[in-house]
CSV table of C-alpha atoms and ligand atoms in Angstrom, one decimal:
chain,number,residue,atom,x,y,z
A,1,MET,CA,0.1,-0.2,0.3
A,2,GLY,CA,2.9,2.3,-0.6
A,3,PHE,CA,3.8,2.7,3.1
A,4,GLU,CA,7.6,2.2,4.1
A,5,VAL,CA,8.3,-1.2,6.3
A,6,LYS,CA,10.3,-0.4,9.2
A,7,ASN,CA,10.4,-3.7,10.4
A,8,ILE,CA,9.0,-7.3,10.5
A,9,ASN,CA,8.6,-9.9,13.1
A,10,ARG,CA,6.3,-12.7,14.2
A,11,MET,CA,3.6,-10.2,15.5
A,12,GLY,CA,3.8,-8.2,12.8
A,13,VAL,CA,4.7,-5.1,10.3
A,14,GLU,CA,5.8,-2.2,11.6
A,15,ILE,CA,5.3,0.9,9.4
A,16,GLU,CA,5.5,4.8,10.2
A,17,GLY,CA,2.2,6.2,9.3
A,18,THR,CA,-0.5,8.9,11.0
A,19,PHE,CA,-3.7,7.7,12.8
A,20,ASN,CA,-5.5,8.9,9.6
A,21,ASP,CA,-3.4,6.3,7.8
A,22,THR,CA,-4.5,3.4,10.9
A,23,MET,CA,-8.0,3.8,9.0
A,24,TYR,CA,-6.4,3.4,5.7
A,25,LEU,CA,-5.2,0.3,6.6
A,26,ASN,CA,-8.6,-0.6,8.7
A,27,LEU,CA,-10.4,-0.4,5.3
A,28,HIS,CA,-8.5,-2.1,2.9
A,29,LEU,CA,-6.0,-4.7,4.7
A,30,ARG,CA,-7.7,-8.0,3.2
A,31,THR,CA,-5.0,-10.4,5.6
A,32,GLY,CA,-4.1,-8.2,8.7
A,33,TYR,CA,-6.0,-9.1,12.6
A,34,ARG,CA,-5.8,-5.5,14.0
A,35,VAL,CA,-4.1,-2.2,13.3
A,36,LEU,CA,-2.3,-0.7,16.0
A,37,TYR,CA,-0.9,2.8,16.7
A,38,LEU,CA,1.6,3.2,19.1
A,39,VAL,CA,1.2,5.2,22.1
A,40,LYS,CA,4.3,4.9,24.1
A,41,SER,CA,7.1,2.9,24.3
A,42,PHE,CA,8.7,2.3,27.8
A,43,LYS,CA,10.8,0.3,30.1
A,44,ALA,CA,9.3,-1.2,33.1
A,45,THR,CA,10.4,-3.7,35.4
A,46,THR,CA,7.6,-3.8,38.2
A,47,PRO,CA,3.7,-3.4,37.8
A,48,GLU,CA,4.2,-0.2,40.0
A,49,GLN,CA,6.8,1.2,37.3
A,50,LEU,CA,3.9,0.6,34.1
A,51,TYR,CA,1.1,2.1,36.3
A,52,ASP,CA,3.6,5.5,36.6
A,53,GLN,CA,4.5,5.6,32.9
A,54,VAL,CA,0.7,4.9,32.3
A,55,CYS,CA,-0.1,7.8,34.4
A,56,HIS,CA,1.3,10.6,33.0
A,57,ILE,CA,-0.2,9.9,29.1
A,58,LYS,CA,-3.0,12.3,28.4
A,59,TRP,CA,-5.4,10.0,28.2
A,60,GLU,CA,-8.0,12.8,28.5
A,61,GLU,CA,-6.8,14.0,25.0
A,62,LEU,CA,-7.8,10.2,23.4
A,63,PHE,CA,-10.9,9.3,25.8
A,64,GLU,CA,-14.6,11.1,26.0
A,65,LYS,CA,-15.0,11.6,29.5
A,66,ASP,CA,-18.5,9.5,29.2
A,67,GLY,CA,-16.4,6.6,26.8
A,68,TYR,CA,-15.6,3.1,27.6
A,69,PHE,CA,-12.4,1.4,27.2
A,70,SER,CA,-11.0,-2.2,27.3
A,71,ILE,CA,-7.1,-3.5,27.6
A,72,GLN,CA,-5.9,-6.3,26.3
A,73,SER,CA,-2.2,-7.6,26.4
A,74,TYR,CA,0.5,-10.1,25.4
A,75,VAL,CA,3.3,-10.1,28.5
A,76,LYS,CA,6.0,-12.5,28.7
A,77,ASN,CA,8.2,-11.7,32.0
A,78,ASP,CA,9.6,-12.9,35.4
A,79,PHE,CA,8.0,-9.6,36.6
A,80,ILE,CA,4.3,-10.9,36.3
A,81,TYR,CA,2.6,-13.9,36.1
A,82,ASP,CA,-0.9,-13.3,35.0
A,83,SER,CA,-1.4,-10.7,32.3
A,84,LYS,CA,-4.4,-9.4,33.8
A,85,TYR,CA,-2.6,-8.2,36.4
A,86,ALA,CA,-0.8,-5.5,34.0
A,87,ASN,CA,-4.5,-5.1,32.6
A,88,LEU,CA,-5.5,-4.0,35.7
A,89,LYS,CA,-2.7,-2.0,36.7
A,90,ILE,CA,-3.0,0.0,33.1
A,91,LYS,CA,-6.8,0.8,34.0
A,92,ASP,CA,-6.1,2.1,37.5
A,93,ALA,CA,-3.8,4.4,36.1
A,94,ILE,CA,-5.9,6.0,33.8
A,95,ALA,CA,-9.1,6.0,36.3
A,96,ASP,CA,-6.8,8.1,38.5
A,97,ARG,CA,-5.9,10.3,36.1
A,98,PHE,CA,-9.3,10.6,34.8
A,99,VAL,CA,-10.5,11.4,38.5
A,100,ARG,CA,-8.0,14.2,39.2
A,101,GLU,CA,-8.6,15.6,35.4
A,102,PHE,CA,-12.6,15.4,35.7
A,103,GLY,CA,-13.5,13.9,38.9
A,104,VAL,CA,-15.0,10.8,37.5
A,105,ARG,CA,-14.1,7.6,36.6
A,106,PRO,CA,-14.0,6.4,33.3
A,107,ASN,CA,-16.1,3.2,32.3
A,108,SER,CA,-13.9,0.1,31.1
A,109,GLY,CA,-14.2,-3.9,30.8
A,110,PRO,CA,-14.2,-6.5,28.5
A,111,ASP,CA,-15.9,-5.3,25.4
A,112,ILE,CA,-14.2,-4.7,22.3
A,113,ASP,CA,-16.4,-2.8,20.2
A,114,LYS,CA,-15.5,0.4,21.8
A,115,ALA,CA,-11.8,2.3,22.9
A,116,VAL,CA,-9.5,-0.9,23.1
A,117,LEU,CA,-5.9,-0.3,24.5
A,118,PHE,CA,-2.8,-3.0,23.7
A,119,LEU,CA,0.1,-3.7,25.6
A,120,HIS,CA,2.8,-5.3,24.7
A,121,TRP,CA,5.4,-6.1,27.5
A,122,LYS,CA,8.1,-8.5,26.7
A,123,LEU,CA,11.5,-8.8,29.2
A,124,ASP,CA,11.5,-5.0,30.1
A,125,GLU,CA,9.9,-3.7,27.1
A,126,CYS,CA,6.8,-2.1,26.9
A,127,SER,CA,4.9,-0.8,24.1
A,128,LEU,CA,1.0,0.5,25.0
A,129,TYR,CA,-1.3,1.3,22.0
A,130,ILE,CA,-4.4,1.9,20.6
A,131,ASP,CA,-6.0,-1.0,18.9
A,132,THR,CA,-7.4,0.9,16.1
A,133,SER,CA,-9.1,-2.2,14.9
A,134,GLY,CA,-11.1,-2.9,17.9
A,135,GLU,CA,-12.7,-6.4,17.1
A,136,THR,CA,-10.9,-8.2,14.7
A,137,ILE,CA,-9.9,-7.1,11.0
A,138,ALA,CA,-9.3,-10.8,10.4
A,139,LYS,CA,-13.1,-11.4,9.9
A,140,HIS,CA,-14.5,-9.2,6.9
A,141,GLY,CA,-17.8,-9.7,8.1
A,142,TYR,CA,-19.8,-11.2,5.7
A,143,ARG,CA,-19.8,-14.4,6.9
A,144,LYS,CA,-22.9,-14.4,8.9
A,145,ILE,CA,-23.2,-18.8,8.9
A,146,PRO,CA,-20.2,-20.4,8.9
A,147,PHE,CA,-20.2,-24.5,7.7
A,148,LYS,CA,-17.6,-27.2,8.4
A,149,ALA,CA,-13.9,-26.0,9.4
A,150,PRO,CA,-14.1,-22.4,7.6
A,151,MET,CA,-11.3,-20.7,7.2
A,152,LEU,CA,-10.9,-17.5,8.8
A,153,GLU,CA,-11.4,-15.0,6.0
A,154,ALA,CA,-7.6,-13.0,6.3
A,155,LEU,CA,-6.3,-16.3,6.2
A,156,ALA,CA,-8.0,-17.8,2.9
A,157,ALA,CA,-7.1,-13.9,1.6
A,158,ALA,CA,-3.6,-14.7,2.1
A,159,THR,CA,-3.4,-18.1,0.6
A,160,ILE,CA,-5.0,-16.3,-2.7
A,161,GLN,CA,-2.7,-13.5,-2.3
A,162,ALA,CA,0.0,-15.7,-2.1
A,163,SER,CA,-1.1,-17.9,-5.3
A,164,GLU,CA,0.1,-16.9,-8.7
A,165,TRP,CA,-3.6,-15.7,-9.7
A,166,ASP,CA,-3.7,-12.6,-11.4
A,167,ARG,CA,-7.2,-10.9,-10.6
A,168,LYS,CA,-8.0,-11.7,-14.0
A,169,SER,CA,-8.3,-14.9,-14.9
A,170,SER,CA,-10.4,-17.8,-13.8
A,171,PHE,CA,-10.7,-18.9,-10.1
A,172,VAL,CA,-12.4,-22.6,-9.2
A,173,ASN,CA,-12.9,-23.5,-6.0
A,174,PRO,CA,-14.0,-27.0,-5.3
A,175,MET,CA,-15.1,-27.8,-2.0
A,176,CYS,CA,-16.2,-24.5,-1.3
A,177,GLY,CA,-17.5,-25.4,2.2
A,178,SER,CA,-19.1,-21.5,3.0
A,179,GLY,CA,-17.4,-20.4,0.3
A,180,THR,CA,-14.9,-18.5,2.0
A,181,LEU,CA,-12.1,-18.3,-0.9
A,182,ALA,CA,-14.4,-18.1,-4.1
A,183,ILE,CA,-15.6,-15.0,-1.6
A,184,GLU,CA,-12.5,-13.5,-1.1
A,185,ALA,CA,-11.2,-13.9,-4.7
A,186,THR,CA,-14.5,-12.3,-6.1
A,187,LEU,CA,-13.8,-9.4,-3.8
A,188,MET,CA,-10.3,-9.2,-4.8
A,189,ALA,CA,-11.2,-9.1,-8.9
A,190,ILE,CA,-14.1,-6.5,-8.0
A,191,ASN,CA,-11.5,-4.3,-6.0
A,192,LYS,CA,-13.8,-4.3,-2.9
A,193,ALA,CA,-12.2,-3.1,0.1
A,194,PRO,CA,-13.0,-5.5,3.2
A,195,GLY,CA,-13.6,-2.6,5.7
A,196,LEU,CA,-16.7,-1.7,3.8
A,197,MET,CA,-18.8,-4.8,5.1
A,198,ARG,CA,-18.7,-3.6,8.6
A,199,ASP,CA,-19.2,-0.3,10.3
A,200,ASN,CA,-17.6,-0.6,13.8
A,201,PHE,CA,-13.7,0.0,14.6
A,202,GLY,CA,-11.8,1.0,17.5
A,203,PHE,CA,-10.6,4.1,16.4
A,204,MET,CA,-14.2,5.6,15.7
A,205,HIS,CA,-13.9,5.7,19.7
A,206,ILE,CA,-11.0,7.8,20.2
A,207,LYS,CA,-11.8,11.1,20.8
A,208,GLY,CA,-11.6,13.7,17.8
A,209,TYR,CA,-10.9,10.9,15.1
A,210,ASN,CA,-11.4,12.6,11.7
A,211,TYR,CA,-14.6,11.5,10.5
A,212,ALA,CA,-14.4,13.3,7.4
A,213,TYR,CA,-11.4,11.6,6.4
A,214,TRP,CA,-13.1,8.3,7.0
A,215,ASP,CA,-16.1,9.5,5.1
A,216,LYS,CA,-14.0,10.5,2.4
A,217,ILE,CA,-11.5,7.4,2.0
A,218,LYS,CA,-15.1,5.2,2.1
A,219,LYS,CA,-16.5,7.2,-0.8
A,220,GLU,CA,-13.5,6.3,-3.0
A,221,ALA,CA,-13.1,2.6,-2.2
A,222,GLU,CA,-16.8,2.6,-3.0
A,223,ASP,CA,-16.2,4.3,-6.3
A,224,ALA,CA,-13.4,1.8,-6.7
A,225,ILE,CA,-15.5,-1.4,-7.1
A,226,LEU,CA,-16.2,-3.3,-10.3
A,227,GLU,CA,-19.5,-3.9,-11.1
A,228,SER,CA,-18.7,-7.2,-13.5
A,229,ILE,CA,-15.6,-9.6,-14.4
A,230,PRO,CA,-14.7,-11.0,-18.0
A,231,PHE,CA,-13.9,-14.0,-16.2
A,232,LYS,CA,-15.6,-17.0,-13.9
A,233,ILE,CA,-15.3,-17.5,-10.1
A,234,ILE,CA,-16.6,-20.7,-10.1
A,235,ALA,CA,-17.4,-22.6,-6.3
A,236,SER,CA,-18.9,-26.3,-5.9
A,237,ASP,CA,-19.2,-28.8,-2.9
A,238,ILE,CA,-20.8,-32.1,-2.4
A,239,SER,CA,-23.1,-30.8,0.2
A,240,PRO,CA,-26.4,-28.7,-0.8
A,241,GLU,CA,-25.7,-27.5,2.9
A,242,ALA,CA,-22.3,-26.1,2.4
A,243,LEU,CA,-23.6,-24.5,-1.2
A,244,LYS,CA,-26.7,-22.6,0.8
A,245,VAL,CA,-25.1,-21.4,3.3
A,246,SER,CA,-22.0,-20.3,0.7
A,247,ARG,CA,-24.5,-18.4,-1.7
A,248,MET,CA,-25.9,-16.8,1.7
A,249,ASN,CA,-22.4,-15.5,2.2
A,250,ALA,CA,-21.7,-14.3,-1.1
A,251,GLU,CA,-25.1,-12.6,-0.9
A,252,TYR,CA,-24.0,-10.6,2.5
A,253,ALA,CA,-20.6,-9.7,0.6
A,254,GLU,CA,-22.9,-8.6,-2.6
A,255,VAL,CA,-21.2,-10.7,-5.3
A,256,ASP,CA,-23.4,-14.1,-5.2
A,257,HIS,CA,-23.8,-12.6,-8.7
A,258,LEU,CA,-20.4,-12.9,-9.6
A,259,ILE,CA,-19.5,-16.3,-8.7
A,260,ASN,CA,-21.1,-19.8,-10.3
A,261,PHE,CA,-22.3,-22.2,-7.6
A,262,GLU,CA,-22.1,-25.6,-8.6
A,263,LEU,CA,-23.7,-28.8,-6.1
A,264,CYS,CA,-21.4,-31.6,-7.4
A,265,ASP,CA,-18.5,-34.0,-6.5
A,266,PHE,CA,-15.2,-31.7,-6.8
A,267,SER,CA,-14.3,-33.9,-9.7
A,268,LYS,CA,-17.3,-33.0,-11.6
A,269,THR,CA,-16.5,-29.0,-11.2
A,270,THR,CA,-16.8,-26.7,-14.4
A,271,ILE,CA,-13.2,-26.0,-15.3
A,272,PRO,CA,-13.2,-23.1,-17.9
A,273,GLU,CA,-11.1,-23.4,-20.7
A,274,GLU,CA,-9.5,-20.2,-19.7
A,275,PRO,CA,-6.9,-21.2,-17.3
A,276,GLY,CA,-6.4,-19.6,-14.2
A,277,VAL,CA,-6.5,-21.3,-10.5
A,278,VAL,CA,-7.8,-24.5,-9.2
A,279,MET,CA,-7.6,-24.0,-5.1
A,280,ILE,CA,-8.8,-26.5,-2.9
A,281,ASN,CA,-9.4,-26.9,1.1
A,282,PRO,CA,-10.1,-30.4,1.8
A,283,GLU,CA,-10.7,-31.5,5.0
A,284,TYR,CA,-7.5,-33.4,6.9
A,285,GLY,CA,-8.7,-35.2,9.7
A,286,GLU,CA,-8.1,-33.4,12.5
A,287,ARG,CA,-9.1,-36.5,14.6
A,288,LEU,CA,-8.5,-40.4,14.8
A,289,GLY,CA,-9.5,-42.3,12.1
A,290,GLU,CA,-10.3,-39.8,10.0
A,291,GLU,CA,-7.5,-39.4,8.0
A,292,GLU,CA,-7.3,-43.1,6.8
A,293,GLU,CA,-10.7,-42.0,5.0
A,294,LEU,CA,-9.1,-39.0,3.4
A,295,VAL,CA,-6.7,-40.8,1.8
A,296,ASN,CA,-8.9,-41.8,-1.1
A,297,ILE,CA,-10.1,-38.4,-1.4
A,298,TYR,CA,-6.4,-37.1,-1.7
A,299,GLN,CA,-5.6,-39.1,-4.2
A,300,GLN,CA,-8.4,-38.2,-6.5
A,301,ILE,CA,-7.7,-34.6,-5.8
A,302,GLY,CA,-4.2,-35.7,-7.8
A,303,ASP,CA,-6.0,-36.9,-10.7
A,304,PHE,CA,-8.5,-34.5,-10.6
A,305,PHE,CA,-5.6,-31.7,-10.9
A,306,LYS,CA,-3.8,-33.9,-13.9
A,307,LYS,CA,-6.4,-35.2,-15.5
A,308,SER,CA,-9.2,-31.8,-15.8
A,309,CYS,CA,-7.3,-28.8,-14.8
A,310,SER,CA,-4.2,-28.7,-17.3
A,311,GLY,CA,-2.7,-25.3,-18.2
A,312,TYR,CA,-4.0,-24.0,-14.7
A,313,MET,CA,-2.0,-23.4,-11.4
A,314,GLY,CA,-3.2,-25.9,-8.7
A,315,TYR,CA,-3.5,-25.2,-5.0
A,316,ILE,CA,-4.3,-27.4,-2.0
A,317,PHE,CA,-4.7,-26.2,1.5
A,318,THR,CA,-4.1,-28.5,4.3
A,319,GLY,CA,-2.9,-29.2,7.7
A,320,ASN,CA,-2.1,-33.1,6.9
A,321,MET,CA,1.1,-33.4,5.1
A,322,ASN,CA,0.6,-37.3,5.3
A,323,LEU,CA,-2.5,-36.7,3.1
A,324,ALA,CA,-0.9,-34.2,1.2
A,325,LYS,CA,1.8,-36.8,-0.1
A,326,ARG,CA,-1.3,-38.7,-1.4
A,327,ILE,CA,-1.9,-36.3,-3.9
A,328,GLY,CA,0.7,-38.1,-6.2
A,329,LEU,CA,2.2,-34.8,-7.8
A,330,ARG,CA,5.3,-33.0,-7.4
A,331,ALA,CA,4.5,-29.7,-5.8
A,332,LYS,CA,6.3,-26.5,-7.1
A,333,LYS,CA,6.5,-25.0,-4.0
A,334,ARG,CA,5.3,-25.5,-0.3
A,335,MET,CA,4.2,-22.4,1.7
A,336,GLU,CA,4.1,-22.2,5.0
A,337,PHE,CA,0.8,-20.7,7.4
A,338,PHE,CA,-1.1,-21.3,10.6
A,339,ASN,CA,-4.4,-22.0,11.1
A,340,ALA,CA,-4.9,-21.1,14.6
A,341,LYS,CA,-2.6,-23.4,16.0
A,342,ILE,CA,-2.3,-26.0,13.2
A,343,ASP,CA,0.8,-26.0,11.2
A,344,CYS,CA,-0.6,-25.9,7.4
A,345,ARG,CA,0.7,-25.5,3.9
A,346,LEU,CA,-0.5,-23.8,0.6
A,347,LEU,CA,0.9,-26.6,-1.7
A,348,GLU,CA,1.2,-25.3,-5.2
A,349,TYR,CA,1.2,-27.7,-8.4
A,350,GLU,CA,2.3,-26.4,-12.2
A,351,LEU,CA,-0.4,-28.4,-13.9
A,352,TYR,CA,0.7,-28.3,-17.7
A,353,ALA,CA,-0.3,-31.4,-20.0
A,354,GLY,CA,1.3,-34.9,-18.7
A,355,SER,CA,2.2,-33.3,-15.2
A,356,LYS,CA,4.9,-35.8,-13.2
A,357,ARG,CA,3.7,-38.2,-10.7
A,358,THR,CA,6.0,-39.1,-7.5
A,359,GLU,CA,6.0,-42.4,-5.7
A,360,LYS,CA,3.6,-42.0,-3.1
B,1,SAM,C1,-12.6,-28.2,5.0
B,1,SAM,S1,-14.2,-28.0,4.1
B,1,SAM,C2,-13.7,-26.7,3.3
B,1,SAM,C3,-13.7,-25.2,4.0
B,1,SAM,C4,-14.1,-23.9,3.3
B,1,SAM,N1,-12.6,-23.7,2.7
B,1,SAM,C5,-14.6,-22.6,4.0
B,1,SAM,O1,-13.5,-21.8,4.2
B,1,SAM,O2,-15.5,-23.0,4.3
B,1,SAM,C6,-14.3,-29.1,3.2
B,1,SAM,C7,-15.5,-29.1,2.0
B,1,SAM,O3,-15.3,-30.1,1.1
B,1,SAM,C8,-16.5,-30.8,1.3
B,1,SAM,N2,-16.5,-32.4,1.0
B,1,SAM,C9,-15.9,-33.3,1.1
B,1,SAM,N3,-15.8,-34.4,0.2
B,1,SAM,C10,-16.4,-33.5,-1.2
B,1,SAM,C11,-16.4,-34.6,-2.5
B,1,SAM,N4,-16.3,-35.6,-2.6
B,1,SAM,N5,-16.6,-33.4,-3.5
B,1,SAM,C12,-17.1,-32.3,-3.3
B,1,SAM,N6,-17.0,-31.4,-2.0
B,1,SAM,C13,-16.6,-32.1,-1.0
B,1,SAM,C14,-17.0,-30.8,2.2
B,1,SAM,O4,-18.8,-30.7,2.2
B,1,SAM,C15,-16.6,-29.7,3.0
B,1,SAM,O5,-17.6,-28.5,2.5
């Protein structure tokens, strides 16, 4: 999005920007979880030092007198065993400052649909942020009904972004479940910003946020949406219930008219002549005994790729590498992803005619 990256770590990507930029990111990011805005970094080795540092921040400039805030944290050090105690110290520091300034105690609690703070405290390094997203932006707001093991919207978007799909050619999603991959692909193809599908963000509860700027960038994002696409996006599933759910989710995202839904076995899915990407997220047998039943399915996916998807780039997203071997085709790339705590792979196959088979 044109921001200079200052730092990348396991927790996230650090960039420099204004509070207005956080609104832009909340509106447009497809793969983020939350957008944090740094209020202050400092050192602390005791809960009392944390309290003192937080006391000195001008909270009355950030929160309304009658507002409500919530605190979340990640704490890893020997000074404190329960992160809830750190949250309590922050809450006390803010409340005491409010009492001094206004003579009233602010409202606070666990709800994250208003102002939200986030503390990151590792060893003696503390960073206190405003969570400008509030509720996570990893959910894109259209999935009202989940089906079996749905992918998180941000994860689905990330796998598509990691693929070779150019947003201008066929996208085929057999075994679509609740339709997440097909819906995310369509949203990308028509350039619809995910933030347009929700109306509450953490930044809206920060005093003096620039709502004129928010209106402006929302309007620009709406104007940028394409009405149609000159290629096919196909979602299929063997379960009528899955298809019903997919259609409804696509309706909520206002893209149902742009997706062809098919009720069929994955191997019978229409593959448009103009190649593009075929992406499948099969079940991967998290419980004992299930793996055995899936062996055949994975073998059949390999056959389907080889026989029906010539010229396409094929992708399998799975958390079971034993089963992945049963596909029997040579993966060109294996990309690592975490689905919650499950170590998963996005496997990429180049499906030219006569793809090489490997030993099972
Ligand atoms: C893990 S779910 C897909 C979840 C999906 N990515 C989502 O985000 O909702 C796997 C799907 O495969 C479907 N399925 C299982 N066997 C199938 C088959 N032989 N043909 C087509 N679909 C099948 C199931 O009905 C289920 O919806």
